[in-house]
Amino acid sequence: MKSKKFTTIVLALSLLLCGCAVQNDAAGAAGGQSDETVYTASVGSKNSMSADEQYAELTQDTLREAFLELEGVKDAKVHIAYAEDSVEVTTDLTYAEGADQEKTKETVEAVLQKFFADDVNAHITVN
Amino acid sequence: MIKFIRKFVSILMVAVWLLNVPLTVFAEEMPEQTEQFAMKPLPKQVGETKVVCEDENGILYVTLVDFSESVTRATNRTTDATFLFHYKTILGTTADAFEVKLSCDWIEDGLNSSIIVLNGNATTLGGGYTCTWIDSYHSQCQCWLELDVAKSGVYRFCALLVPLEDNPQLSLDYLYFGEIVG
């Protein structure tokens, strides 16, 4: 009798595990079909700029890292704030010792002007 | 006999309860949204892996599987990168979710450097993820493509070009939104 019970329990558990495997296989098979979609953003495909904080944060970090590559820049703090139809860009530079501060400032300003060239109301301040 | 059936049913219920958690994990293999958004630097070195998001069932990772930079003409550059998104459950099961290939053509010309085009190619690999490109933006130095991945969230893949006179820099990154924006 005990052996019978044990067999029944093992059988039941086996059935459950089989169910699990089938379910898993089905999910894998369904996912196995690859589906490819291609998308392009190019000149002329300009959509509305999403003015969100996360994008501003990403841009700030990217610009900061690039400015640190410049000779004459010891540190840079870039702050970008998007409004509905404008963007405020404020950059605080810490100059390296002996740096041509005016030239470095002009370089940073020129880069920012180009970077935000397509933003109609970009207000750029470099300190 | 009744005693036996009772015992059997009890054992069956316990077994189902015990197996329920792993069954769910195996069947779904996709993260629930635990983050609203996050700025996520993409891996920069081939083979490098970074966490995208995590939930109680596991973690979604992204790995840079291929990267190349080529010069097509004197000033024309092409930067290609392939990112594989894959999920690892708490039980250690791994599964490829989707793959995104980014290709950015740009002109290296000092302060006048510019992005020509950013192409995105998304491939669904498994786990019930489906990809739909939903939005894009392009300017001289900023370009992005937004990908809506079902049951994961919206990803914005960005190409940002900083037009330094001596060494223009193009970087590829993404923002992850736990839910559709806008």
GROMACS .gro file of C-alpha atoms in nm:
model
  309
    1MET     CA    1   0.000   0.000   0.000
    2LYS     CA    2   0.281   0.237   0.093
    3SER     CA    3   0.459   0.164  -0.232
    4LYS     CA    4   0.138   0.235  -0.424
    5LYS     CA    5   0.105   0.572  -0.251
    6PHE     CA    6   0.461   0.660  -0.328
    7THR     CA    7   0.416   0.569  -0.695
    8THR     CA    8   0.102   0.781  -0.716
    9ILE     CA    9   0.277   1.080  -0.562
   10VAL     CA   10   0.578   1.043  -0.791
   11LEU     CA   11   0.345   1.013  -1.089
   12ALA     CA   12   0.158   1.328  -0.989
   13LEU     CA   13   0.477   1.525  -0.943
   14SER     CA   14   0.612   1.398  -1.275
   15LEU     CA   15   0.295   1.515  -1.448
   16LEU     CA   16   0.336   1.859  -1.293
   17LEU     CA   17   0.698   1.883  -1.399
   18CYS     CA   18   0.608   1.772  -1.752
   19GLY     CA   19   0.345   2.046  -1.760
   20CYS     CA   20   0.609   2.292  -1.654
   21ALA     CA   21   0.847   2.179  -1.928
   22VAL     CA   22   0.578   2.196  -2.195
   23GLN     CA   23   0.481   2.544  -2.080
   24ASN     CA   24   0.842   2.653  -2.088
   25ASP     CA   25   0.900   2.502  -2.434
   26ALA     CA   26   0.590   2.671  -2.567
   27ALA     CA   27   0.709   3.006  -2.435
   28GLY     CA   28   1.053   2.950  -2.582
   29ALA     CA   29   0.916   2.844  -2.917
   30ALA     CA   30   0.693   3.147  -2.935
   31GLY     CA   31   0.982   3.372  -2.846
   32GLY     CA   32   1.217   3.195  -3.083
   33GLN     CA   33   1.060   3.358  -3.381
   34SER     CA   34   1.268   3.662  -3.451
   35ASP     CA   35   1.097   3.977  -3.560
   36GLU     CA   36   1.296   4.256  -3.712
   37THR     CA   37   1.202   4.620  -3.733
   38VAL     CA   38   1.416   4.893  -3.878
   39TYR     CA   39   1.388   5.261  -3.807
   40THR     CA   40   1.578   5.564  -3.916
   41ALA     CA   41   1.619   5.920  -3.800
   42SER     CA   42   1.780   6.132  -4.065
   43VAL     CA   43   1.787   6.488  -4.190
   44GLY     CA   44   1.429   6.580  -4.264
   45SER     CA   45   1.277   6.337  -4.017
   46LYS     CA   46   1.281   6.588  -3.740
   47ASN     CA   47   1.004   6.539  -3.492
   48SER     CA   48   0.924   6.737  -3.188
   49MET     CA   49   1.202   6.745  -2.933
   50SER     CA   50   1.113   6.571  -2.615
   51ALA     CA   51   1.212   6.815  -2.347
   52ASP     CA   52   1.253   6.590  -2.052
   53GLU     CA   53   1.481   6.592  -1.754
   54GLN     CA   54   1.635   6.256  -1.829
   55TYR     CA   55   1.747   6.364  -2.174
   56ALA     CA   56   1.886   6.685  -2.029
   57GLU     CA   57   2.082   6.482  -1.775
   58LEU     CA   58   2.227   6.258  -2.045
   59THR     CA   59   2.324   6.558  -2.258
   60GLN     CA   60   2.479   6.737  -1.960
   61ASP     CA   61   2.702   6.439  -1.884
   62THR     CA   62   2.803   6.394  -2.248
   63LEU     CA   63   2.899   6.760  -2.287
   64ARG     CA   64   3.083   6.766  -1.956
   65GLU     CA   65   3.293   6.464  -2.049
   66ALA     CA   66   3.379   6.621  -2.385
   67PHE     CA   67   3.473   6.957  -2.228
   68LEU     CA   68   3.706   6.785  -1.986
   69GLU     CA   69   3.906   6.678  -2.292
   70LEU     CA   70   3.973   7.041  -2.376
   71GLU     CA   71   4.306   7.190  -2.291
   72GLY     CA   72   4.246   7.462  -2.038
   73VAL     CA   73   3.946   7.300  -1.872
   74LYS     CA   74   4.001   7.154  -1.529
   75ASP     CA   75   3.634   7.096  -1.453
   76ALA     CA   76   3.301   7.176  -1.612
   77LYS     CA   77   2.950   7.184  -1.478
   78VAL     CA   78   2.681   7.183  -1.743
   79HIS     CA   79   2.320   7.246  -1.658
   80ILE     CA   80   2.047   7.213  -1.917
   81ALA     CA   81   1.686   7.305  -1.854
   82TYR     CA   82   1.426   7.249  -2.123
   83ALA     CA   83   1.114   7.461  -2.123
   84GLU     CA   84   0.820   7.433  -2.358
   85ASP     CA   85   0.980   7.629  -2.643
   86SER     CA   86   1.329   7.706  -2.522
   87VAL     CA   87   1.636   7.559  -2.361
   88GLU     CA   88   1.862   7.720  -2.101
   89VAL     CA   89   2.221   7.600  -2.104
   90THR     CA   90   2.452   7.714  -1.827
   91THR     CA   91   2.813   7.601  -1.812
   92ASP     CA   92   3.047   7.679  -1.526
   93LEU     CA   93   3.408   7.618  -1.616
   94THR     CA   94   3.700   7.574  -1.383
   95TYR     CA   95   4.009   7.664  -1.579
   96ALA     CA   96   4.337   7.480  -1.564
   97GLU     CA   97   4.640   7.666  -1.440
   98GLY     CA   98   4.787   7.891  -1.706
   99ALA     CA   99   4.491   7.839  -1.938
  100ASP     CA  100   4.384   8.106  -2.184
  101GLN     CA  101   4.049   8.156  -2.014
  102GLU     CA  102   3.897   8.377  -2.283
  103LYS     CA  103   3.990   8.137  -2.562
  104THR     CA  104   3.868   7.834  -2.367
  105LYS     CA  105   3.539   8.008  -2.292
  106GLU     CA  106   3.495   8.099  -2.660
  107THR     CA  107   3.565   7.741  -2.765
  108VAL     CA  108   3.307   7.604  -2.523
  109GLU     CA  109   3.053   7.864  -2.631
  110ALA     CA  110   3.110   7.780  -2.998
  111VAL     CA  111   3.065   7.407  -2.933
  112LEU     CA  112   2.743   7.469  -2.739
  113GLN     CA  113   2.610   7.700  -3.014
  114LYS     CA  114   2.664   7.421  -3.269
  115PHE     CA  115   2.529   7.153  -3.040
  116PHE     CA  116   2.206   7.342  -2.984
  117ALA     CA  117   2.199   7.501  -3.331
  118ASP     CA  118   1.861   7.347  -3.414
  119ASP     CA  119   1.698   7.452  -3.091
  120VAL     CA  120   1.528   7.776  -3.183
  121ASN     CA  121   1.545   7.940  -2.844
  122ALA     CA  122   1.870   7.818  -2.696
  123HIS     CA  123   2.008   8.052  -2.431
  124ILE     CA  124   2.369   7.968  -2.368
  125THR     CA  125   2.571   8.103  -2.079
  126VAL     CA  126   2.932   8.014  -2.010
  127ASN     CA  127   3.096   8.131  -1.691
  128MET     CA  128  -0.960   0.520   0.006
  129ILE     CA  129  -1.097   0.859   0.113
  130LYS     CA  130  -0.798   0.903   0.340
  131PHE     CA  131  -0.571   0.830   0.048
  132ILE     CA  132  -0.748   1.080  -0.179
  133ARG     CA  133  -0.728   1.346   0.095
  134LYS     CA  134  -0.357   1.288   0.136
  135PHE     CA  135  -0.306   1.288  -0.239
  136VAL     CA  136  -0.495   1.614  -0.283
  137SER     CA  137  -0.300   1.775   0.004
  138ILE     CA  138   0.031   1.669  -0.145
  139LEU     CA  139  -0.081   1.785  -0.487
  140MET     CA  140  -0.177   2.127  -0.350
  141VAL     CA  141   0.156   2.165  -0.173
  142ALA     CA  142   0.339   2.057  -0.488
  143VAL     CA  143   0.146   2.304  -0.702
  144TRP     CA  144   0.214   2.581  -0.452
  145LEU     CA  145   0.585   2.498  -0.441
  146LEU     CA  146   0.612   2.485  -0.818
  147ASN     CA  147   0.402   2.791  -0.881
  148VAL     CA  148   0.682   3.045  -0.835
  149PRO     CA  149   0.934   2.882  -1.069
  150LEU     CA  150   0.657   2.806  -1.320
  151THR     CA  151   0.567   3.171  -1.335
  152VAL     CA  152   0.928   3.269  -1.377
  153PHE     CA  153   0.988   3.019  -1.656
  154ALA     CA  154   0.673   3.107  -1.840
  155GLU     CA  155   0.707   3.482  -1.834
  156GLU     CA  156   1.077   3.558  -1.815
  157MET     CA  157   1.031   3.929  -1.833
  158PRO     CA  158   1.072   4.206  -1.583
  159GLU     CA  159   0.788   4.394  -1.431
  160GLN     CA  160   0.835   4.765  -1.433
  161THR     CA  161   1.009   4.868  -1.118
  162GLU     CA  162   1.170   5.187  -1.247
  163GLN     CA  163   0.999   5.482  -1.404
  164PHE     CA  164   1.302   5.594  -1.599
  165ALA     CA  165   1.675   5.587  -1.581
  166MET     CA  166   1.968   5.723  -1.771
  167LYS     CA  167   2.168   5.423  -1.877
  168PRO     CA  168   2.511   5.448  -2.026
  169LEU     CA  169   2.541   5.172  -2.283
  170PRO     CA  170   2.835   4.936  -2.247
  171LYS     CA  171   3.135   5.079  -2.433
  172GLN     CA  172   3.360   4.775  -2.464
  173VAL     CA  173   3.268   4.468  -2.667
  174GLY     CA  174   3.162   4.198  -2.420
  175GLU     CA  175   3.078   4.449  -2.147
  176THR     CA  176   2.743   4.394  -1.974
  177LYS     CA  177   2.528   4.638  -1.780
  178VAL     CA  178   2.205   4.606  -1.587
  179VAL     CA  179   1.898   4.758  -1.753
  180CYS     CA  180   1.641   4.688  -1.484
  181GLU     CA  181   1.556   4.428  -1.227
  182ASP     CA  182   1.251   4.286  -1.058
  183GLU     CA  183   1.163   4.008  -0.818
  184ASN     CA  184   1.197   3.747  -1.093
  185GLY     CA  185   1.535   3.841  -1.232
  186ILE     CA  186   1.744   4.098  -1.414
  187LEU     CA  187   1.745   4.235  -1.767
  188TYR     CA  188   2.098   4.298  -1.894
  189VAL     CA  189   2.245   4.462  -2.203
  190THR     CA  190   2.572   4.351  -2.358
  191LEU     CA  191   2.768   4.521  -2.634
  192VAL     CA  192   2.827   4.233  -2.874
  193ASP     CA  193   2.972   4.421  -3.169
  194PHE     CA  194   3.123   4.764  -3.228
  195SER     CA  195   3.300   4.915  -3.525
  196GLU     CA  196   3.401   5.254  -3.660
  197SER     CA  197   3.478   5.299  -4.024
  198VAL     CA  198   3.576   5.580  -4.259
  199THR     CA  199   3.381   5.585  -4.581
  200ARG     CA  200   3.526   5.905  -4.727
  201ALA     CA  201   3.773   6.166  -4.604
  202THR     CA  202   3.541   6.307  -4.342
  203ASN     CA  203   3.259   6.053  -4.342
  204ARG     CA  204   3.242   5.821  -4.045
  205THR     CA  205   3.018   5.530  -3.963
  206THR     CA  206   2.978   5.402  -3.609
  207ASP     CA  207   2.803   5.067  -3.571
  208ALA     CA  208   2.708   4.899  -3.245
  209THR     CA  209   2.502   4.590  -3.165
  210PHE     CA  210   2.345   4.553  -2.822
  211LEU     CA  211   2.197   4.228  -2.696
  212PHE     CA  212   1.935   4.250  -2.424
  213HIS     CA  213   1.904   3.931  -2.223
  214TYR     CA  214   1.717   3.823  -1.912
  215LYS     CA  215   1.842   3.612  -1.624
  216THR     CA  216   1.593   3.470  -1.378
  217ILE     CA  217   1.662   3.428  -1.008
  218LEU     CA  218   1.690   3.056  -1.083
  219GLY     CA  219   1.978   3.122  -1.318
  220THR     CA  220   1.792   3.063  -1.644
  221THR     CA  221   1.907   3.300  -1.915
  222ALA     CA  222   1.723   3.394  -2.231
  223ASP     CA  223   1.791   3.640  -2.510
  224ALA     CA  224   1.518   3.902  -2.525
  225PHE     CA  225   1.592   4.137  -2.814
  226GLU     CA  226   1.879   4.286  -3.007
  227VAL     CA  227   1.929   4.644  -3.121
  228LYS     CA  228   2.173   4.740  -3.395
  229LEU     CA  229   2.257   5.108  -3.418
  230SER     CA  230   2.436   5.256  -3.715
  231CYS     CA  231   2.529   5.623  -3.720
  232ASP     CA  232   2.672   5.801  -4.024
  233TRP     CA  233   2.833   6.131  -3.940
  234ILE     CA  234   3.073   6.389  -4.075
  235GLU     CA  235   3.391   6.465  -3.884
  236ASP     CA  236   3.468   6.828  -3.958
  237GLY     CA  237   3.568   7.001  -3.639
  238LEU     CA  238   3.310   7.253  -3.525
  239ASN     CA  239   3.100   7.176  -3.835
  240SER     CA  240   3.073   6.806  -3.760
  241SER     CA  241   2.724   6.669  -3.795
  242ILE     CA  242   2.516   6.355  -3.780
  243ILE     CA  243   2.383   6.242  -4.117
  244VAL     CA  244   2.166   5.954  -4.006
  245LEU     CA  245   2.102   5.719  -3.717
  246ASN     CA  246   1.958   5.381  -3.810
  247GLY     CA  247   1.809   5.144  -3.558
  248ASN     CA  248   1.733   4.780  -3.622
  249ALA     CA  249   1.551   4.588  -3.351
  250THR     CA  250   1.514   4.211  -3.351
  251THR     CA  251   1.291   4.018  -3.115
  252LEU     CA  252   1.464   3.706  -2.989
  253GLY     CA  253   1.238   3.555  -2.726
  254GLY     CA  254   1.050   3.580  -2.399
  255GLY     CA  255   0.748   3.752  -2.548
  256TYR     CA  256   0.921   4.083  -2.608
  257THR     CA  257   0.803   4.269  -2.913
  258CYS     CA  258   0.969   4.583  -3.047
  259THR     CA  259   0.809   4.881  -3.217
  260TRP     CA  260   0.989   5.198  -3.318
  261ILE     CA  261   0.766   5.484  -3.212
  262ASP     CA  262   0.951   5.814  -3.242
  263SER     CA  263   1.266   5.987  -3.356
  264TYR     CA  264   1.447   6.318  -3.345
  265HIS     CA  265   1.729   6.457  -3.553
  266SER     CA  266   1.934   6.772  -3.537
  267GLN     CA  267   2.291   6.852  -3.636
  268CYS     CA  268   2.443   6.703  -3.321
  269GLN     CA  269   2.160   6.519  -3.150
  270CYS     CA  270   1.972   6.223  -3.281
  271TRP     CA  271   1.756   5.963  -3.115
  272LEU     CA  272   1.523   5.676  -3.187
  273GLU     CA  273   1.258   5.555  -2.947
  274LEU     CA  274   1.180   5.185  -2.920
  275ASP     CA  275   0.874   5.054  -2.740
  276VAL     CA  276   0.943   4.706  -2.609
  277ALA     CA  277   0.626   4.530  -2.498
  278LYS     CA  278   0.633   4.419  -2.133
  279SER     CA  279   0.956   4.608  -2.074
  280GLY     CA  280   0.923   4.977  -2.150
  281VAL     CA  281   1.040   5.247  -2.383
  282TYR     CA  282   1.404   5.285  -2.475
  283ARG     CA  283   1.545   5.600  -2.632
  284PHE     CA  284   1.869   5.531  -2.815
  285CYS     CA  285   2.068   5.852  -2.855
  286ALA     CA  286   2.360   5.953  -3.074
  287LEU     CA  287   2.516   6.272  -2.938
  288LEU     CA  288   2.793   6.447  -3.127
  289VAL     CA  289   3.003   6.706  -2.946
  290PRO     CA  290   3.171   6.906  -3.225
  291LEU     CA  291   3.507   6.976  -3.066
  292GLU     CA  292   3.745   7.143  -3.311
  293ASP     CA  293   4.027   6.891  -3.274
  294ASN     CA  294   3.844   6.579  -3.172
  295PRO     CA  295   3.467   6.562  -3.235
  296GLN     CA  296   3.313   6.296  -3.016
  297LEU     CA  297   3.017   6.075  -3.098
  298SER     CA  298   2.860   5.879  -2.817
  299LEU     CA  299   2.577   5.626  -2.816
  300ASP     CA  300   2.363   5.597  -2.507
  301TYR     CA  301   2.008   5.532  -2.408
  302LEU     CA  302   1.739   5.630  -2.168
  303TYR     CA  303   1.510   5.367  -2.027
  304PHE     CA  304   1.153   5.449  -1.944
  305GLY     CA  305   0.952   5.194  -1.751
  306GLU     CA  306   0.638   5.291  -1.934
  307ILE     CA  307   0.538   5.467  -2.252
  308VAL     CA  308   0.608   5.837  -2.237
  309GLY     CA  309   0.394   6.109  -2.382
   0.00000   0.00000   0.00000
